XYZ file of C-alpha atoms in Angstrom:
640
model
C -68.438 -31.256 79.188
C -70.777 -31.499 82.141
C -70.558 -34.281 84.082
C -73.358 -36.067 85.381
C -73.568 -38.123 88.787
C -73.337 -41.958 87.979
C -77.367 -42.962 88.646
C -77.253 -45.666 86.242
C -78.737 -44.254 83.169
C -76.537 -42.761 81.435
C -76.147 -42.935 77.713
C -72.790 -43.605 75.522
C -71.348 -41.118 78.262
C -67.911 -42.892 77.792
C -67.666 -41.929 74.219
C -66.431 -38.715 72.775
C -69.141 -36.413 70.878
C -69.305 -37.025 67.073
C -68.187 -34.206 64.923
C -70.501 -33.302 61.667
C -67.185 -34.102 59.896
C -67.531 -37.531 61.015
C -70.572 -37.684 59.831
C -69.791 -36.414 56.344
C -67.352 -38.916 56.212
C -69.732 -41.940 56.455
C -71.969 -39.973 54.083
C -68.858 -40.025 51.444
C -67.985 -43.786 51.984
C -71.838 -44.443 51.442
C -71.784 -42.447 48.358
C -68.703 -44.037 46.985
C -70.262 -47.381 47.118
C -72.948 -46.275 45.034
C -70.468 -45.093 42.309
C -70.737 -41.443 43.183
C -67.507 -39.521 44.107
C -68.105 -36.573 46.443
C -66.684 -35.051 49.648
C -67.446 -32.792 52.622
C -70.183 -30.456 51.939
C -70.648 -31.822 48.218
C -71.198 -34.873 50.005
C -74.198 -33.765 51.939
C -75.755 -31.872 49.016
C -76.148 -34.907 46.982
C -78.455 -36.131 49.578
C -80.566 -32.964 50.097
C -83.681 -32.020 48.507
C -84.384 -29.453 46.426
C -87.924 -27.579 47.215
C -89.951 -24.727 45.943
C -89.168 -21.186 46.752
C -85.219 -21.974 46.308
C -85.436 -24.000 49.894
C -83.362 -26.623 50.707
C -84.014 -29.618 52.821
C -80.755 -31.323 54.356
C -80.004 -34.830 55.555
C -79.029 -33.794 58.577
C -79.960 -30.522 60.976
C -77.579 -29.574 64.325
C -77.385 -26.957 66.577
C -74.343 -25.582 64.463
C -77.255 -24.920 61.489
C -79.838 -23.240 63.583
C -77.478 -21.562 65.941
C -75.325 -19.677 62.277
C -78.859 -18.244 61.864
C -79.125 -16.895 65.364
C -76.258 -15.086 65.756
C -73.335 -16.288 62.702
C -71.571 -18.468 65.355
C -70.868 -21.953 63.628
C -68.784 -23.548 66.477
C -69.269 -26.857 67.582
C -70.238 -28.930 71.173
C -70.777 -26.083 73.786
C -70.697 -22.890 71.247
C -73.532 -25.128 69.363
C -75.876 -25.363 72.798
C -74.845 -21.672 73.196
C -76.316 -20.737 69.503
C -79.375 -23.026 69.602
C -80.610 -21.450 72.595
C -80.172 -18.105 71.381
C -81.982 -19.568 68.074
C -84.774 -20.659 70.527
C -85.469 -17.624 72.335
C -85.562 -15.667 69.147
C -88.480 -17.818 68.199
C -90.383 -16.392 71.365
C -92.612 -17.967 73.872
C -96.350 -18.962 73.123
C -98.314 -15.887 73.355
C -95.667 -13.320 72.841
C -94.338 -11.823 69.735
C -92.984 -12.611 67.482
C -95.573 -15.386 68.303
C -93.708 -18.124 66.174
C -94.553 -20.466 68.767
C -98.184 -19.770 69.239
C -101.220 -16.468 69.450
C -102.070 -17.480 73.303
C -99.848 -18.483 76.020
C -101.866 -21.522 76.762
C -101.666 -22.360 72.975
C -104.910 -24.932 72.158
C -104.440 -27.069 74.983
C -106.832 -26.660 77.320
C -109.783 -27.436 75.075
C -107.642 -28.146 71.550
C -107.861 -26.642 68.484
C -111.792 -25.353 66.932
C -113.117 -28.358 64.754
C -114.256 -26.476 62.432
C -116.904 -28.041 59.471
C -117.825 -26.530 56.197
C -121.517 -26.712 55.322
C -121.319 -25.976 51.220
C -125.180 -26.167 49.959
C -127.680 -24.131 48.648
C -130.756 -25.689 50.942
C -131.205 -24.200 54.054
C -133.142 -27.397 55.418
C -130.108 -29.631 54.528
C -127.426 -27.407 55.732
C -129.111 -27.200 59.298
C -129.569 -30.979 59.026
C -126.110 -31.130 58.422
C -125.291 -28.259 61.012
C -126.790 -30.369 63.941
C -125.523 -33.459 63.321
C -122.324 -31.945 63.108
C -122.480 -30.263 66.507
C -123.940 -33.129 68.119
C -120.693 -35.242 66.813
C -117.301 -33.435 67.639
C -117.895 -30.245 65.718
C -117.104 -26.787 67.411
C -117.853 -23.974 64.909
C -119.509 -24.131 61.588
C -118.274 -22.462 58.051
C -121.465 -21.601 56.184
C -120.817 -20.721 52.639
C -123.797 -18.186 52.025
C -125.011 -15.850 48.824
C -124.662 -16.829 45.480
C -122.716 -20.708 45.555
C -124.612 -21.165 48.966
C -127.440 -20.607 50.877
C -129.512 -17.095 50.597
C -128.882 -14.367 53.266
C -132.415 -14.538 54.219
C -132.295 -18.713 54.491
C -129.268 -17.963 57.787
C -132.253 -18.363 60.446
C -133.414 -21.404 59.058
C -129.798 -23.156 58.419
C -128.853 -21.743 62.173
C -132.368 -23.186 63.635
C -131.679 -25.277 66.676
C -127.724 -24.186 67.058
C -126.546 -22.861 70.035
C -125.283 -19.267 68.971
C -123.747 -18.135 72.433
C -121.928 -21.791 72.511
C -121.261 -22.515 68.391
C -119.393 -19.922 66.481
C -119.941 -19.574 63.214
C -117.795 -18.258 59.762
C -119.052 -16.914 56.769
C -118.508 -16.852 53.306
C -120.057 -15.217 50.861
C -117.864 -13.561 48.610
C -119.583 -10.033 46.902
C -122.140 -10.755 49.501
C -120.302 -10.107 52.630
C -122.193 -7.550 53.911
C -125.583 -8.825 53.431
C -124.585 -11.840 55.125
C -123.267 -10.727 58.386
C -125.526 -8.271 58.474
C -128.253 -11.110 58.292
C -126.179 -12.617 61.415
C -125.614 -9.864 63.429
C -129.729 -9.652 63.149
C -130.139 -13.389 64.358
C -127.658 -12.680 67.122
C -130.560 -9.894 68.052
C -133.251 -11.529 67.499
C -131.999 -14.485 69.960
C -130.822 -11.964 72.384
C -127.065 -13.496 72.224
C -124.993 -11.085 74.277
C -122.245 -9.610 72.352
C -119.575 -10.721 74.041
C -120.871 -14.459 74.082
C -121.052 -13.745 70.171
C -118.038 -15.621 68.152
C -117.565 -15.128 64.781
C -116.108 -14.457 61.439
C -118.145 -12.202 59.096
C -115.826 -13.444 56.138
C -115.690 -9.721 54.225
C -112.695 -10.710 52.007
C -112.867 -8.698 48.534
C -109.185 -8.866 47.599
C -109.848 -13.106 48.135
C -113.020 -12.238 46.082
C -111.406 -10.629 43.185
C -109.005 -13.290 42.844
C -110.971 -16.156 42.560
C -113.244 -14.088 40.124
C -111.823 -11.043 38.643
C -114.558 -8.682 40.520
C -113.004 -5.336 42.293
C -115.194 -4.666 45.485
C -114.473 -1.676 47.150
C -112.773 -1.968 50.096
C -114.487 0.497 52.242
C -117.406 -1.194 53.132
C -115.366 -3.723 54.261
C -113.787 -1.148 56.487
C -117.184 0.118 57.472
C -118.727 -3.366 58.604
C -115.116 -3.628 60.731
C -115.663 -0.395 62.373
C -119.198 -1.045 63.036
C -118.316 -4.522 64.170
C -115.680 -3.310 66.631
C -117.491 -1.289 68.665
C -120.543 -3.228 68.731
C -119.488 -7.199 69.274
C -115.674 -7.968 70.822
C -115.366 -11.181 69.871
C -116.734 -10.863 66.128
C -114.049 -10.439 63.550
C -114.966 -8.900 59.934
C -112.783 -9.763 57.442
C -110.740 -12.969 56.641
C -107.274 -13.154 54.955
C -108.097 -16.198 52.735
C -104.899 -17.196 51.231
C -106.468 -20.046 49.599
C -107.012 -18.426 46.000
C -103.348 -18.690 45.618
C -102.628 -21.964 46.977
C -105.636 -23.600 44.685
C -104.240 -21.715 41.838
C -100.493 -23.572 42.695
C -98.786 -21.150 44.625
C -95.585 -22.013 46.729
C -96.063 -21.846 50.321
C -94.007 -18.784 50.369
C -95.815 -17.519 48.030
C -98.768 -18.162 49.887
C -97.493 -16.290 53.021
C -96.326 -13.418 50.992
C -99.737 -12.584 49.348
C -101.234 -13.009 52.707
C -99.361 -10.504 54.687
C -99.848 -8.252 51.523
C -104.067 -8.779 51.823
C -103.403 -8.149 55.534
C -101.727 -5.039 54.827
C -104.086 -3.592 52.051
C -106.831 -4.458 54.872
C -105.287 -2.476 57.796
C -104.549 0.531 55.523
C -107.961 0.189 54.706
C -109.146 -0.248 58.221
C -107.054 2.958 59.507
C -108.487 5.164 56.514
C -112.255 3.926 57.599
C -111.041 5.285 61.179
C -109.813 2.161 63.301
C -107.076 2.351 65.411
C -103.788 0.074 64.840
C -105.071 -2.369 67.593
C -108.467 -2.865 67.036
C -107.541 -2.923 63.488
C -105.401 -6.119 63.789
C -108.114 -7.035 66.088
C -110.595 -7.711 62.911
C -108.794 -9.859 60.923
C -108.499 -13.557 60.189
C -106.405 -15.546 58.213
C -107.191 -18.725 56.163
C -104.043 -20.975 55.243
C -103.933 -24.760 53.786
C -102.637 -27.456 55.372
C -100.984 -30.500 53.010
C -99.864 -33.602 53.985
C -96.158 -32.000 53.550
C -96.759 -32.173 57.604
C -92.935 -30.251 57.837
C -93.575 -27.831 55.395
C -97.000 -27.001 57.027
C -96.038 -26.945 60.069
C -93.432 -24.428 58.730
C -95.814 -22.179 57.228
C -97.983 -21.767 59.766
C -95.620 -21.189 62.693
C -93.783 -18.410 59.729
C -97.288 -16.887 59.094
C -97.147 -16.017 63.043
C -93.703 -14.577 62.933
C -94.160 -12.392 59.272
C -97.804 -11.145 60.863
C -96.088 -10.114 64.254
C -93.259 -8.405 62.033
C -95.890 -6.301 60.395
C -97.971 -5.536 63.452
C -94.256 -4.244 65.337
C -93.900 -1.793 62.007
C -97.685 -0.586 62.798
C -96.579 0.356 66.229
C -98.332 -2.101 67.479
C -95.910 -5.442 68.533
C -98.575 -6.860 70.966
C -101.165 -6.855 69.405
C -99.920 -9.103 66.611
C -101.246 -12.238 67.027
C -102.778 -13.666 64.256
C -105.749 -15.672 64.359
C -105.131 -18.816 62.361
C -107.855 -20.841 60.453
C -106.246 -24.124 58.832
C -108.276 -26.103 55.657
C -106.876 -29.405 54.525
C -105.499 -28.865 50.971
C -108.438 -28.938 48.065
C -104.911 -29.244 45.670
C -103.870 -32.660 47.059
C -107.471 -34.317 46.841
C -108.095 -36.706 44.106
C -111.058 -37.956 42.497
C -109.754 -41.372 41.993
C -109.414 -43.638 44.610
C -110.732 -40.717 47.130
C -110.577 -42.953 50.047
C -106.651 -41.955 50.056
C -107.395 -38.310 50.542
C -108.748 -39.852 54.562
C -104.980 -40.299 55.019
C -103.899 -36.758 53.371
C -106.517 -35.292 55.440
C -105.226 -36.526 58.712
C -101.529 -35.712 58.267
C -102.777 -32.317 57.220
C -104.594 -32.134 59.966
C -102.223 -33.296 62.712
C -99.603 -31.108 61.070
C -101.994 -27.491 61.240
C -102.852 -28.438 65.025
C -98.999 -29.002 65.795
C -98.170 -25.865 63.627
C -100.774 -24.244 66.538
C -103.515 -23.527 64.087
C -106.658 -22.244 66.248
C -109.333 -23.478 64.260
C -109.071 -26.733 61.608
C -111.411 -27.285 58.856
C -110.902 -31.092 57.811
C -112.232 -31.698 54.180
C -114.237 -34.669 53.156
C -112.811 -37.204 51.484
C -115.121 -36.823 48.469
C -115.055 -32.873 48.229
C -114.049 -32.677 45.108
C -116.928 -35.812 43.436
C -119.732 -32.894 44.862
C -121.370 -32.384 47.989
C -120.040 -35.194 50.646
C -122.311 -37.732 52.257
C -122.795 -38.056 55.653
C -120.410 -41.191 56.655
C -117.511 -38.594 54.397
C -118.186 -35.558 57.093
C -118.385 -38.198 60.232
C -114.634 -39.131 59.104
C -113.794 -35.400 58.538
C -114.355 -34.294 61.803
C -113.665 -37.334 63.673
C -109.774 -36.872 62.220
C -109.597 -34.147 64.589
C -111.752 -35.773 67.636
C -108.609 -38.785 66.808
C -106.180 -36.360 67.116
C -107.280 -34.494 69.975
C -108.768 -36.913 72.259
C -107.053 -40.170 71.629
C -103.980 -38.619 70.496
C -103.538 -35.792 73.252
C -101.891 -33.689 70.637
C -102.797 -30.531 71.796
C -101.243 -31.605 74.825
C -98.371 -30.013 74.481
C -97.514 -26.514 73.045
C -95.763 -26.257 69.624
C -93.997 -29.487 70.178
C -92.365 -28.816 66.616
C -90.075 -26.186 68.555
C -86.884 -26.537 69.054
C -86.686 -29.346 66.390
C -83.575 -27.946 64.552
C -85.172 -28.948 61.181
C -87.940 -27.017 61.516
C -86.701 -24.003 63.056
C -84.510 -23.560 60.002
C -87.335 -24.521 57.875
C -89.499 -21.670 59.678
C -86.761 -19.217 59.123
C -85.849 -19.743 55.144
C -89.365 -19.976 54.478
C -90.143 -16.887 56.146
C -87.499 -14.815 54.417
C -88.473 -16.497 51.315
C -91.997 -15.110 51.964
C -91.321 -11.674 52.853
C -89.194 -11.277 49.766
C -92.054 -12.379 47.870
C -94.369 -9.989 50.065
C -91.996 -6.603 49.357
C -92.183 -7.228 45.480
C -95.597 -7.395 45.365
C -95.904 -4.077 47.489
C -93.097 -2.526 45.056
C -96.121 -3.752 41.972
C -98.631 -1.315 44.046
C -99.720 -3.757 46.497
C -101.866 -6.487 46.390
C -104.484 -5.006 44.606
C -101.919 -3.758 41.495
C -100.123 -6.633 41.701
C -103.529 -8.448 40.937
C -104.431 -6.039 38.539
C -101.246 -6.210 36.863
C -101.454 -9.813 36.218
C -97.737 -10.046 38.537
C -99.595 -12.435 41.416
C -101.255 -15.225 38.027
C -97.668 -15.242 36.605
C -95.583 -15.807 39.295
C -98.096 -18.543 40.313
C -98.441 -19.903 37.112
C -94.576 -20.252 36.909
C -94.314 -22.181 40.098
C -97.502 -24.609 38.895
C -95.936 -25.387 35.275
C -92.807 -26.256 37.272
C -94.493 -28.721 40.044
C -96.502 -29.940 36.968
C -93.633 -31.204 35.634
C -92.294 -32.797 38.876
C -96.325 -34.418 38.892
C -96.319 -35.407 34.867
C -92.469 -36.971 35.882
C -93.811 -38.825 38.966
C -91.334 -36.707 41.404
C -94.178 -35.978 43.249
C -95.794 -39.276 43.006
C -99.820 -39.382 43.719
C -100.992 -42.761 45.710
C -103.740 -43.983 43.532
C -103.536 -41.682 40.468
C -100.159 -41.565 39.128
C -98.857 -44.964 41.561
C -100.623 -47.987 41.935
C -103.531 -47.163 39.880
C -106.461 -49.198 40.463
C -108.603 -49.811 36.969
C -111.341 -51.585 38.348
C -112.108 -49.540 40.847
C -115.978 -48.760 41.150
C -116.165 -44.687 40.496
C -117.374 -43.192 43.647
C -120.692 -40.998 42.892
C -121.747 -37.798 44.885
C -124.793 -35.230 44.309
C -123.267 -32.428 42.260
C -122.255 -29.271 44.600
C -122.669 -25.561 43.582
C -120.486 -24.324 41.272
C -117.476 -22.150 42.749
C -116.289 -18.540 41.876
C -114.947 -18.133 38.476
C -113.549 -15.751 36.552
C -109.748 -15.206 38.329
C -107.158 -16.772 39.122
C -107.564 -20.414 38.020
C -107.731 -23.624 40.178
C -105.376 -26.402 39.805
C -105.226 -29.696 41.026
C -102.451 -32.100 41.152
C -104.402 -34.576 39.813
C -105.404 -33.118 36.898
C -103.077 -34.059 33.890
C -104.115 -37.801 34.899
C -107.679 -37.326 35.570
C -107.559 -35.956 32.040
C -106.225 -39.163 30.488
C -108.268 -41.345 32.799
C -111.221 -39.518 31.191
C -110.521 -40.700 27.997
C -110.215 -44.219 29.137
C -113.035 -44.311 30.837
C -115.350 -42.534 27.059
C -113.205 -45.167 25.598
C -114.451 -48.041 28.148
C -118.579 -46.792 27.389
C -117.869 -46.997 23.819
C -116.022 -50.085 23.165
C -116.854 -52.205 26.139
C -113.066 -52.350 27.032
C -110.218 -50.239 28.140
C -107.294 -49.404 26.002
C -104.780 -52.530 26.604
C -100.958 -53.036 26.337
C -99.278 -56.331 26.096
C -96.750 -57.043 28.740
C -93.819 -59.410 27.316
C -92.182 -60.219 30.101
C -88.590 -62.652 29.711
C -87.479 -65.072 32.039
C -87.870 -65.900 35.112
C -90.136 -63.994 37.620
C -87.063 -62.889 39.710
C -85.658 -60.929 36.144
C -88.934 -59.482 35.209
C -90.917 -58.777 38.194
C -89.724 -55.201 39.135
C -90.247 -53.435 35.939
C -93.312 -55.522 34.943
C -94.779 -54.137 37.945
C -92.656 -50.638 37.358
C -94.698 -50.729 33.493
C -98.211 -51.749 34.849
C -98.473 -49.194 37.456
C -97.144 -46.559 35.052
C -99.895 -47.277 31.936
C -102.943 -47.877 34.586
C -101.956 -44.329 35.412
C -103.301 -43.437 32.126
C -106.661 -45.769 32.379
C -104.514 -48.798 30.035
C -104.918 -51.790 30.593
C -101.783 -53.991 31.033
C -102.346 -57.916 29.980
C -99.740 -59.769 31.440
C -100.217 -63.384 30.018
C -98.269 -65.254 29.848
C -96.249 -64.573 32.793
C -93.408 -65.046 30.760
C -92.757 -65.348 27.276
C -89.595 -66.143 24.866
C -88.976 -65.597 21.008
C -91.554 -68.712 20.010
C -94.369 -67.913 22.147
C -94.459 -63.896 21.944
C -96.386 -63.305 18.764
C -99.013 -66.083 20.120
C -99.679 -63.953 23.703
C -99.899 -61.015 21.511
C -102.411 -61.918 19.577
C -104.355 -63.526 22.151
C -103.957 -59.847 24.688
C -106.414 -58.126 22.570
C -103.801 -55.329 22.561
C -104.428 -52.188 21.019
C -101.224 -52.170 18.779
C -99.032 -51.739 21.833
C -96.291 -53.597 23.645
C -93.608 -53.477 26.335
C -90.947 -55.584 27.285
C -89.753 -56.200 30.625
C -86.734 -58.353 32.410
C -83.105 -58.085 33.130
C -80.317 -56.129 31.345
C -78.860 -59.217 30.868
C -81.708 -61.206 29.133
C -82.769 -57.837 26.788
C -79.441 -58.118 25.663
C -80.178 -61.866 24.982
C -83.936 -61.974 23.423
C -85.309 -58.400 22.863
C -84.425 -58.248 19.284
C -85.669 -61.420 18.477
C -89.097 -61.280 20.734
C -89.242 -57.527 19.482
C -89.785 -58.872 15.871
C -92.023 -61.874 17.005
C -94.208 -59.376 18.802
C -94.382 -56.606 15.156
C -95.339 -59.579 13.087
C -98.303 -60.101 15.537
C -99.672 -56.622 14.965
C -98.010 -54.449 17.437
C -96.882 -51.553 15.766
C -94.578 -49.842 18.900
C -92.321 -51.867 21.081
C -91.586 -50.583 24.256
C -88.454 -51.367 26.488
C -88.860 -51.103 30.728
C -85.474 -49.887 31.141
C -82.484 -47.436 31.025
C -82.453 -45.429 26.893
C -80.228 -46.998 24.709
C -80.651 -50.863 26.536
C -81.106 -53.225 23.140
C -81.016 -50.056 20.906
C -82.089 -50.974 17.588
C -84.404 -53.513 18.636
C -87.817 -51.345 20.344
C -88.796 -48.132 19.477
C -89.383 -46.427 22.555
C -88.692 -46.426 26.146
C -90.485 -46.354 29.526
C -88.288 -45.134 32.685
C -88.333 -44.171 36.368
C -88.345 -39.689 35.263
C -89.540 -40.493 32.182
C -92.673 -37.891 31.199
C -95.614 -40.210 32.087
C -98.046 -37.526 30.829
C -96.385 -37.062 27.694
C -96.077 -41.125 27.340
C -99.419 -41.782 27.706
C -100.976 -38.887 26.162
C -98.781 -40.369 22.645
C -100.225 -43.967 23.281
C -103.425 -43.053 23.857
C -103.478 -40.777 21.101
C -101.640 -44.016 18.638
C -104.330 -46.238 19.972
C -107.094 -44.276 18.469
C -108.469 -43.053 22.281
C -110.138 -39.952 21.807
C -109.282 -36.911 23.458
């Protein structure tokens, strides 16, 4: 153990190191106390997580973790320092490959990461409205969606009018009509005599991203052609984009994700080098597109493992240094929600402080409202004044991937990366990307990992602030201008919000109709202390479904039930809610008070099998809300 000299801050330097067996230990007498017996590593694994793509996440991450995956040495105290810095330098430096830890030495911090808005509209006027006020307020680069769900090819001069072209680069996407577009562009850079190498931009020629999203095959060598014109003509212009977003949107895994990127980026290059681009300049052309969720580790893993998997391919081109990939980051469309959209401000900024600590080099924050149609002006103020937080008040491009070195998410970089490439050599084995689309391999696999996260969402494992936990019914619905309609046609796209927004629908044709929501009678017994927790437990869980819970009486007993019930305006529906102790007491007899006032189902708030015999059915923490709900609503006469 090194000694240090005595200066008077030294910390817990008289006591010996703690073992992890110590630690598993306290873990075990923790355990215990809750009624569960385990020991040693069992121990541990009862307090881990399970995630998707067969990951793990542990209580607890040391240098003995990190350093086995370095180089298989799992000692402890000096062998562990020994191991984690070998585990560090196999991450890299910033700038080099494997570039885990960042495309550019300097990483974003001398000017921060590119704030990057999306202008969706079909007006040229209004998108250069838009544009300006934009780049007048914090934005760096603008993402134009252009061609048939945006603006017309000829309609780019007019949405561009005023903007800075030499100082403001600019992203396209147009889907089939790529080449239009940037062809349209590359004119305007002409016609406003823009040097090419003051030019910046991405042309957005993606038809693999196209074909997902809508079932359309484009050939890929015009894609190649625009490259290899592009190349030679404009340095700092970049042709195609590696959109990985079809998959995420249609509930891919992060690895999943990854893996269908690198396999776009490969069908691209092969392209590229048949359409007669070198290696280099090849790698030199593309962009890639990844989301950022408020899973801030998980993104943070992804994007630092997109670096490493991209640098792997480039060193089995031949070409190692010249494997930096050019990162664009979008806030998650999956996570928004359309009720109570004011949340998605605070998804949006840990998505976004999690891409620009992952090392992203350009950020597109999403409106709150993005998904109620096209977002009002004080909606993309707070988008890109997330990042101006971040970056100016924040300082937290400061410092280069400040994530490295953290042992958690090191490992996490490293299992999701394997996870991803294993992912990325079966869908080459299927033909490719293009096969593996074809084949219908890439809509299976993602529709197995959705169905299984659905069930996590329907269970309320994967709670949703506002949706599927503390609901708000009274809520005044927030009302955009519709948008253009998106792609169609592919690979479908899912939102976790969607099983709910489906039963909140039918509460809210039920509300026009009748004047009133669906309602549930809360019978609560005893005492607030006894009933409090899973009155609140049952209200949250049927406002998740648009029902109304009454709750008055704040308590009732055996001679007062079938009065409150009656006076709820109920549709047919109860649920009782207190102790253990006092069901066992009163929920037969408040049960029968509460049928002979019209309800036809009793509910319990508690464990199966509490006061059997007594209520019909019962509501519990992992119970199927969906499935709940859907019944009651469906027993109350709610249409569907």
């Amino acid at each position: 153990m090194t000694v240090l000299p005595d200066d008077g801050l030294s910390l817990a330097a008289e006591f010996p190191d703690a073992t992890h067996e110590q630690w598993q230990r306290l873990v075990e007498g923790v355990l215990r106390k809750s009624g569960k017996e385990a020991s040693g590593e069992a121990a541990e694994d009862a307090l881990s997580t399970q995630l998707e793509d067969g990951l793990t996440t542990r209580p607890l991450y040391t240098a003995r973790e990190t350093g086995a995956n370095a180089n298989g040495d799992t000692g402890a105290n000096a062998a562990d320092a020994a191991n984690a810095a070998a585990h560090a330098d196999a991450a890299g430096f910033p700038g080099f490959a494997p570039f885990t830890r960042g495309g550019r030495p300097e990483g974003t911090s001398v000017s921060g990461w590119d704030v990057r808005q999306r202008l969706a509209g079909t007006d040229p006027v209004r998108v250069n409205e838009a544009a300006l006020a934009d780049l007048e307020n914090g934005t760096t680069s603008l993402w134009l969606t252009v061609g048939r769900t945006g603006i017309p090819a000829d309609g780019l001069a007019r949405a561009l009018d005023g903007v800075y072209l030499d100082l403001a680069p600019v992203t396209l996407d147009a889907g089939a009509d790529y080449a239009e577009a940037a062809r349209a562009l590359l004119a305007l850079y002409a016609e406003r005599e823009v040097a090419p190498e003051a030019a910046r931009a991405s042309l957005g020629a993606d038809p693999l991203g196209h074909e997902a999203r809508t079932g359309e095959v484009l050939d890929l060598a015009e894609a190649a052609a625009l490259a290899r014109e592009t190349a030679g003509a404009w340095p700092h212009v970049r042709a195609l984009t590696v959109d990985a977003l079809p998959y995420h949107e249609a509930g891919g895994s992060a690895a999943e994700e990854l893996g269908l990127s690198l396999a776009t980026g490969v069908a691209y290059l092969r392209a590229l080098e048949d359409g007669g681009l070198g290696v280099e300049a090849a790698l030199g052309q593309l962009e890639f597109r990844y989301a950022a969720t408020a899973d801030q580790f998980l993104t943070i893993a992804k994007l630092r493992a997109a670096r490493r998997l991209w640098a792997r391919v480039a060193e089995a081109c031949g070409a190692p240094e010249a494997g930096a990939q050019r990162q664009h980051a979008v806030t998650s469309p999956v996570m928004m929600t359309r009720r109570d959209p004011w949340v998605n401000m605070l998804r949006t900024t840990v998505a976004c402080m999690a891409a620009g600590v992952a090392g992203a080099d350009s950020v597109t924050v999403l409106p709150f409202d993005n998904e109620l149609g096209l977002p009002d002006a004080f909606a993309r103020r707070i988008a890109r004044n997330t990042s101006t937080i971040l970056l100016e008040e924040s300082h937290l491009a400061r410092v280069i991937d400040p994530a490295g070195g953290s042992y958690y998410v090191e490992q996490l970089t490293t299992e999701l990366a394997g996870a991803a490439w294993e992912f990325f050599q079966t869908v080459e084995k299927a033909g490719g990307l293009p096969g593996a689309l074809r084949s219908g391999l890439v809509a299976e696999r993602l529709a197995t990992t959705w169905a299984a996260r659905s069930r996590k969402l329907a269970k309320r494992r994967e709670p949703i602030t506002g949706v599927s936990e503390f609901p708000l019914l009274s809520e005044k619905p927030v009302v955009r201008e519709p948008g253009p309609a998106g792609p169609t046609g592919g690979l479908p796209r899912v939102r976790r919000d969607e099983a709910y927004e489906a039963l909140r629908a039918r509460s809210d044709a039920h509300l026009t109709a009748t004047g009133h929501r669906p309602r549930v009678f809360l019978a609560a017994l005893g005492p607030a202390a006894a009933h409090t927790a899973r009155a609140t437990f049952a209200s949250n869980l049927f406002q998740a479904g648009g029902i109304e819970p009454v709750h008055d009486p704040v308590s009732v007993d055996p001679a007062s039930a079938a009065g409150a019930y009656a006076a709820s305006g109920a549709d047919g529906m109860a649920v009782l809610c207190s102790s253990d102790a006092l069901y066992e007491e009163q929920a037969g007899a408040v049960a029968a008070a509460l049928r002979s006032a019209g309800a036809t189902t009793v509910f319990l708030a508690g464990k199966p099998g509490t006061a059997e015999g007594s209520v019909d059915e019962y509501v519990f923490a992992g119970c199927d809300a969906v499935a709940v709900l859907s019944s009651v609503l469906d027993r109350m006469g709610v249409a569907s």
